[in-house]
Amino acid sequence: MSDFPRPDELYKSIDYSPPATGWMDTPIKFRPGNWCYPAKPDVLRYVHFPNPREWSAEDKDWKLPENWQDIIHQGFRERLKKFRTFQVFMDICVRCGACADKCHYFIGSGDPKNMPVLRAELLRSIYRKDFTLAGKILGKLNGARVMTEDVLKEWFMYFYQCTECRRCSLYCPYGIDTAEITMMGRELLHLVGCNINWAMEPVANCERTGNHLGIQPHAMKDIVDFMCDDIEEITGKRITVPLNEKGHEVLFTTPSGDFFADPGTYTFMGYLMLFEAIGLDYTMSTYNSEGGNFGLFTSHDAMKILNGKIYNEAKRLGVKWILGGECGHMWRVLNQYMDTMNGPADFLEVPKSPLTGTVFHNAKSTKMVHICEFTSDLIRHGKLKLDKSRNDNLRVTFHDSCNPARAMGLLEEPRYVIKNVVNNFFDMPENTIREQTFCCAGGAGLGTDEFMDMRMRGGLPRGNALRYVQEKHDVNTMACICAIDRATLIPLADYWAPGVQITGIHEMVANALILDGEKQRTMNLRQEPLPGFEEEE
């Protein structure tokens, strides 16, 4: 990030003045940092997506199919017929502007086309021209326009400057879900081969090896073994993780980022220590080694396939119910789409905690429980031995990850867990958390390095709130329950609030957790000295 302007310089460069020309007549400009690299041809071929080729957004010729307008038109028509919400969202917006200033990318860029209402107009203008009588007759007077290459390029820029976080939808008086409009816009772009690699390659990897990162089953086992080695060094206890074993009660699934990249690895170690402490009868699958679902950022068909593998493995392994780790998009897919895509999961039982007897009626259909629900229930029933003082070096705030917060309403359980494992917790300002939480600006497949300029601009609202509690309460740690957040919030915090580290909740749980028969704990999961053991280290 050495080439970046300083945060104060970036902030001063944001101009909210409207352009001199109307939005239909204001050209876009691709520049380094505001677009993501297109998908590689071999990636598209593997998942059988159309028009694989080498191209760049800055090219004049995007190498589109000769009949690309007809392809877009037919795809638009099919989706209007198939998805009732899409048709409704095209028709009911009155352009009141309630959503206009709610998008983190608009706040950080000042670009009017990043207003959710205007981003949707990019699609609605074509809808009016092609599918409404008034648009066909009145044209631009009715907000309609002809589908051209410039419009397509506009779609590519702005539908890939949306993280589908749905903050704008929270404020819409008509309940329009702009994220679903973005999803439809991306699907139409896919039809002519305009997509990004950071979203498509994880989908291809997941279809091939079961996870976004392309990790093979034997490699996953090695990674888990290495983590068990570290846990043994820290606690003196050897943990054995059941993989691909039939006959267990629970299937545990979590994002692959949790067992591949720091700080997610520490969160994963926390899961393993928790399960060891309570004697959970569980297994994991090396073939469903991914809870996340980049299909959500790609197409409804891809989303269905990737979600289905969780349930296919649950059936194959003969478990009773599913426990899911700290993830964002996994839980939006499960909570909002699973029933109509892969459900109901009638071959599984309604989840019931084997330790507390709590029946998770909210999971009656999906048969899948969030790890924070599960852990908070254990704590409420006094089933865990915890020493909060082990986390006394941490002054913690919590980032409500967009999908668990807005798509699930999972607001209090994470905070309850945190407050039971740390002594120093401070929420960020009320209008930046819970349902109103701001995005990490790197979700929906946009967490790639070439997009860093827009990520830091979009990260301004979250970074500003984080900087506030850093200065007011000396916060040095931000917790979250999303694997994408654990990756994207690190550069965001380094830029907007230097000195704040990122952690998952179950890393802190494991640091506080007292295991039966453990040796004297002197290190946390990062093998840093616990409070009081600094000199010994």
PDB file of N, CA, C and O in Angstrom, residues 10-11 14 16 101-109 165 167 399 428-429 431-433 436-441 454-469 478 489 492 495-497:
ATOM      1  N   LEU A  10      -6.732  10.811   0.962  1.00  0.00           N
ATOM      2  CA  LEU A  10      -7.826  10.122   0.286  1.00  0.00           C
ATOM      3  C   LEU A  10      -9.152  10.742   0.688  1.00  0.00           C
ATOM      4  O   LEU A  10     -10.022  10.988  -0.163  1.00  0.00           O
ATOM      5  N   TYR A  11      -9.314  11.010   1.963  1.00  0.00           N
ATOM      6  CA  TYR A  11     -10.558  11.593   2.460  1.00  0.00           C
ATOM      7  C   TYR A  11     -10.836  12.947   1.799  1.00  0.00           C
ATOM      8  O   TYR A  11     -11.948  13.235   1.361  1.00  0.00           O
ATOM      9  N   ILE A  14     -12.338  13.062  -1.887  1.00  0.00           N
ATOM     10  CA  ILE A  14     -13.713  12.653  -2.186  1.00  0.00           C
ATOM     11  C   ILE A  14     -14.545  13.901  -2.508  1.00  0.00           C
ATOM     12  O   ILE A  14     -14.601  14.840  -1.717  1.00  0.00           O
ATOM     13  N   TYR A  16     -18.309  15.134  -3.512  1.00  0.00           N
ATOM     14  CA  TYR A  16     -19.722  14.769  -3.606  1.00  0.00           C
ATOM     15  C   TYR A  16     -20.508  15.689  -4.555  1.00  0.00           C
ATOM     16  O   TYR A  16     -21.723  15.563  -4.661  1.00  0.00           O
ATOM     17  N   ASP A 101     -27.192   7.667   0.221  1.00  0.00           N
ATOM     18  CA  ASP A 101     -25.948   7.873   0.960  1.00  0.00           C
ATOM     19  C   ASP A 101     -25.628   6.712   1.891  1.00  0.00           C
ATOM     20  O   ASP A 101     -24.819   6.846   2.806  1.00  0.00           O
ATOM     21  N   LYS A 102     -26.231   5.555   1.671  1.00  0.00           N
ATOM     22  CA  LYS A 102     -26.041   4.424   2.580  1.00  0.00           C
ATOM     23  C   LYS A 102     -24.949   3.464   2.130  1.00  0.00           C
ATOM     24  O   LYS A 102     -24.533   2.599   2.889  1.00  0.00           O
ATOM     25  N   CYS A 103     -24.521   3.595   0.862  1.00  0.00           N
ATOM     26  CA  CYS A 103     -23.516   2.670   0.322  1.00  0.00           C
ATOM     27  C   CYS A 103     -22.112   3.122   0.697  1.00  0.00           C
ATOM     28  O   CYS A 103     -21.742   4.285   0.501  1.00  0.00           O
ATOM     29  N   HIS A 104     -21.305   2.209   1.206  1.00  0.00           N
ATOM     30  CA  HIS A 104     -19.937   2.536   1.605  1.00  0.00           C
ATOM     31  C   HIS A 104     -19.093   2.972   0.409  1.00  0.00           C
ATOM     32  O   HIS A 104     -18.189   3.802   0.549  1.00  0.00           O
ATOM     33  N   TYR A 105     -19.386   2.439  -0.778  1.00  0.00           N
ATOM     34  CA  TYR A 105     -18.614   2.850  -1.951  1.00  0.00           C
ATOM     35  C   TYR A 105     -18.966   4.274  -2.384  1.00  0.00           C
ATOM     36  O   TYR A 105     -18.099   5.014  -2.859  1.00  0.00           O
ATOM     37  N   PHE A 106     -20.225   4.662  -2.244  1.00  0.00           N
ATOM     38  CA  PHE A 106     -20.561   6.060  -2.539  1.00  0.00           C
ATOM     39  C   PHE A 106     -19.923   6.992  -1.520  1.00  0.00           C
ATOM     40  O   PHE A 106     -19.361   8.035  -1.864  1.00  0.00           O
ATOM     41  N   ILE A 107     -20.010   6.613  -0.248  1.00  0.00           N
ATOM     42  CA  ILE A 107     -19.426   7.455   0.800  1.00  0.00           C
ATOM     43  C   ILE A 107     -17.936   7.648   0.559  1.00  0.00           C
ATOM     44  O   ILE A 107     -17.394   8.744   0.742  1.00  0.00           O
ATOM     45  N   GLY A 108     -17.266   6.589   0.122  1.00  0.00           N
ATOM     46  CA  GLY A 108     -15.815   6.654  -0.051  1.00  0.00           C
ATOM     47  C   GLY A 108     -15.352   7.176  -1.388  1.00  0.00           C
ATOM     48  O   GLY A 108     -14.167   7.510  -1.538  1.00  0.00           O
ATOM     49  N   SER A 109     -16.260   7.244  -2.382  1.00  0.00           N
ATOM     50  CA  SER A 109     -15.833   7.675  -3.711  1.00  0.00           C
ATOM     51  C   SER A 109     -16.506   8.960  -4.170  1.00  0.00           C
ATOM     52  O   SER A 109     -15.952   9.699  -5.000  1.00  0.00           O
ATOM     53  N   CYS A 165     -23.967  -6.111   0.210  1.00  0.00           N
ATOM     54  CA  CYS A 165     -24.050  -6.120   1.678  1.00  0.00           C
ATOM     55  C   CYS A 165     -25.462  -5.857   2.182  1.00  0.00           C
ATOM     56  O   CYS A 165     -25.780  -6.139   3.323  1.00  0.00           O
ATOM     57  N   ARG A 167     -26.974  -3.078   2.954  1.00  0.00           N
ATOM     58  CA  ARG A 167     -27.225  -1.979   3.880  1.00  0.00           C
ATOM     59  C   ARG A 167     -28.248  -1.014   3.298  1.00  0.00           C
ATOM     60  O   ARG A 167     -29.114  -0.498   4.008  1.00  0.00           O
ATOM     61  N   HIS A 399     -17.185  -6.215  14.795  1.00  0.00           N
ATOM     62  CA  HIS A 399     -17.711  -5.865  13.475  1.00  0.00           C
ATOM     63  C   HIS A 399     -18.823  -6.837  13.127  1.00  0.00           C
ATOM     64  O   HIS A 399     -18.579  -8.031  12.968  1.00  0.00           O
ATOM     65  N   MET A 428     -18.780  -0.105  18.599  1.00  0.00           N
ATOM     66  CA  MET A 428     -18.632   1.081  17.765  1.00  0.00           C
ATOM     67  C   MET A 428     -19.948   1.858  17.769  1.00  0.00           C
ATOM     68  O   MET A 428     -20.957   1.376  18.294  1.00  0.00           O
ATOM     69  N   PRO A 429     -19.993   3.068  17.210  1.00  0.00           N
ATOM     70  CA  PRO A 429     -21.220   3.878  17.248  1.00  0.00           C
ATOM     71  C   PRO A 429     -22.433   3.130  16.717  1.00  0.00           C
ATOM     72  O   PRO A 429     -22.337   2.326  15.785  1.00  0.00           O
ATOM     73  N   ASN A 431     -25.006   3.692  14.874  1.00  0.00           N
ATOM     74  CA  ASN A 431     -25.432   3.720  13.473  1.00  0.00           C
ATOM     75  C   ASN A 431     -24.431   3.066  12.528  1.00  0.00           C
ATOM     76  O   ASN A 431     -24.553   3.173  11.309  1.00  0.00           O
ATOM     77  N   THR A 432     -23.446   2.347  13.093  1.00  0.00           N
ATOM     78  CA  THR A 432     -22.467   1.634  12.259  1.00  0.00           C
ATOM     79  C   THR A 432     -22.421   0.145  12.591  1.00  0.00           C
ATOM     80  O   THR A 432     -21.549  -0.565  12.079  1.00  0.00           O
ATOM     81  N   ILE A 433     -23.326  -0.325  13.439  1.00  0.00           N
ATOM     82  CA  ILE A 433     -23.279  -1.722  13.884  1.00  0.00           C
ATOM     83  C   ILE A 433     -24.661  -2.364  13.780  1.00  0.00           C
ATOM     84  O   ILE A 433     -25.607  -1.750  13.316  1.00  0.00           O
ATOM     85  N   GLN A 436     -27.375  -1.911  10.989  1.00  0.00           N
ATOM     86  CA  GLN A 436     -26.831  -0.797  10.214  1.00  0.00           C
ATOM     87  C   GLN A 436     -25.334  -0.932   9.948  1.00  0.00           C
ATOM     88  O   GLN A 436     -24.695   0.014   9.499  1.00  0.00           O
ATOM     89  N   THR A 437     -24.788  -2.085  10.197  1.00  0.00           N
ATOM     90  CA  THR A 437     -23.346  -2.269  10.073  1.00  0.00           C
ATOM     91  C   THR A 437     -22.822  -1.897   8.692  1.00  0.00           C
ATOM     92  O   THR A 437     -23.512  -2.048   7.684  1.00  0.00           O
ATOM     93  N   PHE A 438     -21.612  -1.400   8.670  1.00  0.00           N
ATOM     94  CA  PHE A 438     -20.947  -1.100   7.404  1.00  0.00           C
ATOM     95  C   PHE A 438     -20.123  -2.294   6.944  1.00  0.00           C
ATOM     96  O   PHE A 438     -19.600  -3.059   7.754  1.00  0.00           O
ATOM     97  N   CYS A 439     -19.980  -2.405   5.642  1.00  0.00           N
ATOM     98  CA  CYS A 439     -19.298  -3.536   5.022  1.00  0.00           C
ATOM     99  C   CYS A 439     -17.782  -3.387   5.126  1.00  0.00           C
ATOM    100  O   CYS A 439     -17.244  -2.292   5.270  1.00  0.00           O
ATOM    101  N   CYS A 440     -17.092  -4.524   4.981  1.00  0.00           N
ATOM    102  CA  CYS A 440     -15.632  -4.527   4.929  1.00  0.00           C
ATOM    103  C   CYS A 440     -15.116  -3.987   3.602  1.00  0.00           C
ATOM    104  O   CYS A 440     -13.920  -3.723   3.457  1.00  0.00           O
ATOM    105  N   ALA A 441     -16.008  -3.854   2.610  1.00  0.00           N
ATOM    106  CA  ALA A 441     -15.704  -3.331   1.267  1.00  0.00           C
ATOM    107  C   ALA A 441     -14.897  -4.299   0.423  1.00  0.00           C
ATOM    108  O   ALA A 441     -14.367  -3.913  -0.622  1.00  0.00           O
ATOM    109  N   MET A 454     -10.481   1.052  -4.391  1.00  0.00           N
ATOM    110  CA  MET A 454     -11.896   1.096  -4.046  1.00  0.00           C
ATOM    111  C   MET A 454     -12.170   0.427  -2.704  1.00  0.00           C
ATOM    112  O   MET A 454     -13.063   0.849  -1.965  1.00  0.00           O
ATOM    113  N   ARG A 455     -11.402  -0.589  -2.371  1.00  0.00           N
ATOM    114  CA  ARG A 455     -11.581  -1.237  -1.060  1.00  0.00           C
ATOM    115  C   ARG A 455     -11.295  -0.262   0.079  1.00  0.00           C
ATOM    116  O   ARG A 455     -12.027  -0.225   1.075  1.00  0.00           O
ATOM    117  N   MET A 456     -10.250   0.514  -0.056  1.00  0.00           N
ATOM    118  CA  MET A 456      -9.935   1.465   1.007  1.00  0.00           C
ATOM    119  C   MET A 456     -10.925   2.624   1.032  1.00  0.00           C
ATOM    120  O   MET A 456     -11.277   3.126   2.096  1.00  0.00           O
ATOM    121  N   ARG A 457     -11.388   3.038  -0.148  1.00  0.00           N
ATOM    122  CA  ARG A 457     -12.422   4.071  -0.178  1.00  0.00           C
ATOM    123  C   ARG A 457     -13.717   3.533   0.424  1.00  0.00           C
ATOM    124  O   ARG A 457     -14.360   4.190   1.262  1.00  0.00           O
ATOM    125  N   GLY A 458     -14.112   2.335   0.007  1.00  0.00           N
ATOM    126  CA  GLY A 458     -15.318   1.734   0.560  1.00  0.00           C
ATOM    127  C   GLY A 458     -15.177   1.391   2.029  1.00  0.00           C
ATOM    128  O   GLY A 458     -16.169   1.298   2.760  1.00  0.00           O
ATOM    129  N   GLY A 459     -13.944   1.201   2.483  1.00  0.00           N
ATOM    130  CA  GLY A 459     -13.698   0.887   3.888  1.00  0.00           C
ATOM    131  C   GLY A 459     -13.694   2.096   4.798  1.00  0.00           C
ATOM    132  O   GLY A 459     -13.559   1.953   6.027  1.00  0.00           O
ATOM    133  N   LEU A 460     -13.858   3.294   4.224  1.00  0.00           N
ATOM    134  CA  LEU A 460     -13.844   4.517   5.037  1.00  0.00           C
ATOM    135  C   LEU A 460     -14.870   4.499   6.168  1.00  0.00           C
ATOM    136  O   LEU A 460     -14.520   4.802   7.323  1.00  0.00           O
ATOM    137  N   PRO A 461     -16.152   4.161   5.921  1.00  0.00           N
ATOM    138  CA  PRO A 461     -17.120   4.207   7.033  1.00  0.00           C
ATOM    139  C   PRO A 461     -16.767   3.235   8.165  1.00  0.00           C
ATOM    140  O   PRO A 461     -16.842   3.612   9.342  1.00  0.00           O
ATOM    141  N   ARG A 462     -16.393   2.003   7.807  1.00  0.00           N
ATOM    142  CA  ARG A 462     -16.000   1.067   8.865  1.00  0.00           C
ATOM    143  C   ARG A 462     -14.719   1.522   9.533  1.00  0.00           C
ATOM    144  O   ARG A 462     -14.579   1.469  10.764  1.00  0.00           O
ATOM    145  N   GLY A 463     -13.753   1.978   8.746  1.00  0.00           N
ATOM    146  CA  GLY A 463     -12.491   2.437   9.316  1.00  0.00           C
ATOM    147  C   GLY A 463     -12.671   3.641  10.220  1.00  0.00           C
ATOM    148  O   GLY A 463     -12.001   3.767  11.251  1.00  0.00           O
ATOM    149  N   ASN A 464     -13.599   4.531   9.865  1.00  0.00           N
ATOM    150  CA  ASN A 464     -13.855   5.721  10.686  1.00  0.00           C
ATOM    151  C   ASN A 464     -14.437   5.334  12.040  1.00  0.00           C
ATOM    152  O   ASN A 464     -14.051   5.877  13.084  1.00  0.00           O
ATOM    153  N   ALA A 465     -15.385   4.380  12.026  1.00  0.00           N
ATOM    154  CA  ALA A 465     -15.980   3.924  13.291  1.00  0.00           C
ATOM    155  C   ALA A 465     -14.958   3.188  14.144  1.00  0.00           C
ATOM    156  O   ALA A 465     -14.939   3.328  15.381  1.00  0.00           O
ATOM    157  N   LEU A 466     -14.091   2.422  13.489  1.00  0.00           N
ATOM    158  CA  LEU A 466     -13.045   1.717  14.222  1.00  0.00           C
ATOM    159  C   LEU A 466     -12.049   2.696  14.825  1.00  0.00           C
ATOM    160  O   LEU A 466     -11.638   2.547  15.986  1.00  0.00           O
ATOM    161  N   ARG A 467     -11.684   3.690  14.055  1.00  0.00           N
ATOM    162  CA  ARG A 467     -10.744   4.696  14.562  1.00  0.00           C
ATOM    163  C   ARG A 467     -11.338   5.434  15.761  1.00  0.00           C
ATOM    164  O   ARG A 467     -10.621   5.789  16.717  1.00  0.00           O
ATOM    165  N   TYR A 468     -12.654   5.627  15.745  1.00  0.00           N
ATOM    166  CA  TYR A 468     -13.327   6.322  16.846  1.00  0.00           C
ATOM    167  C   TYR A 468     -13.138   5.563  18.168  1.00  0.00           C
ATOM    168  O   TYR A 468     -12.743   6.153  19.180  1.00  0.00           O
ATOM    169  N   VAL A 469     -13.417   4.243  18.159  1.00  0.00           N
ATOM    170  CA  VAL A 469     -13.281   3.485  19.419  1.00  0.00           C
ATOM    171  C   VAL A 469     -11.815   3.247  19.748  1.00  0.00           C
ATOM    172  O   VAL A 469     -11.462   3.058  20.921  1.00  0.00           O
ATOM    173  N   MET A 478     -10.314  -5.972  16.667  1.00  0.00           N
ATOM    174  CA  MET A 478     -11.670  -6.029  16.120  1.00  0.00           C
ATOM    175  C   MET A 478     -11.998  -7.479  15.794  1.00  0.00           C
ATOM    176  O   MET A 478     -11.312  -8.121  15.001  1.00  0.00           O
ATOM    177  N   LEU A 489     -10.405  -7.129   6.434  1.00  0.00           N
ATOM    178  CA  LEU A 489     -10.333  -6.097   7.467  1.00  0.00           C
ATOM    179  C   LEU A 489      -8.903  -5.822   7.920  1.00  0.00           C
ATOM    180  O   LEU A 489      -8.642  -4.786   8.540  1.00  0.00           O
ATOM    181  N   LEU A 492      -7.694  -2.956   5.807  1.00  0.00           N
ATOM    182  CA  LEU A 492      -8.552  -1.825   6.159  1.00  0.00           C
ATOM    183  C   LEU A 492      -8.130  -1.220   7.490  1.00  0.00           C
ATOM    184  O   LEU A 492      -7.989   0.000   7.624  1.00  0.00           O
ATOM    185  N   TYR A 495      -4.834   0.584   7.390  1.00  0.00           N
ATOM    186  CA  TYR A 495      -4.904   1.870   6.689  1.00  0.00           C
ATOM    187  C   TYR A 495      -5.635   2.929   7.511  1.00  0.00           C
ATOM    188  O   TYR A 495      -5.130   4.037   7.701  1.00  0.00           O
ATOM    189  N   TRP A 496      -6.828   2.590   8.005  1.00  0.00           N
ATOM    190  CA  TRP A 496      -7.675   3.584   8.677  1.00  0.00           C
ATOM    191  C   TRP A 496      -7.466   3.637  10.187  1.00  0.00           C
ATOM    192  O   TRP A 496      -7.740   4.669  10.801  1.00  0.00           O
ATOM    193  N   ALA A 497      -7.019   2.543  10.795  1.00  0.00           N
ATOM    194  CA  ALA A 497      -6.820   2.527  12.252  1.00  0.00           C
ATOM    195  C   ALA A 497      -5.606   1.671  12.591  1.00  0.00           C
ATOM    196  O   ALA A 497      -5.732   0.591  13.174  1.00  0.00           O
TER     197      ALA A 497
END
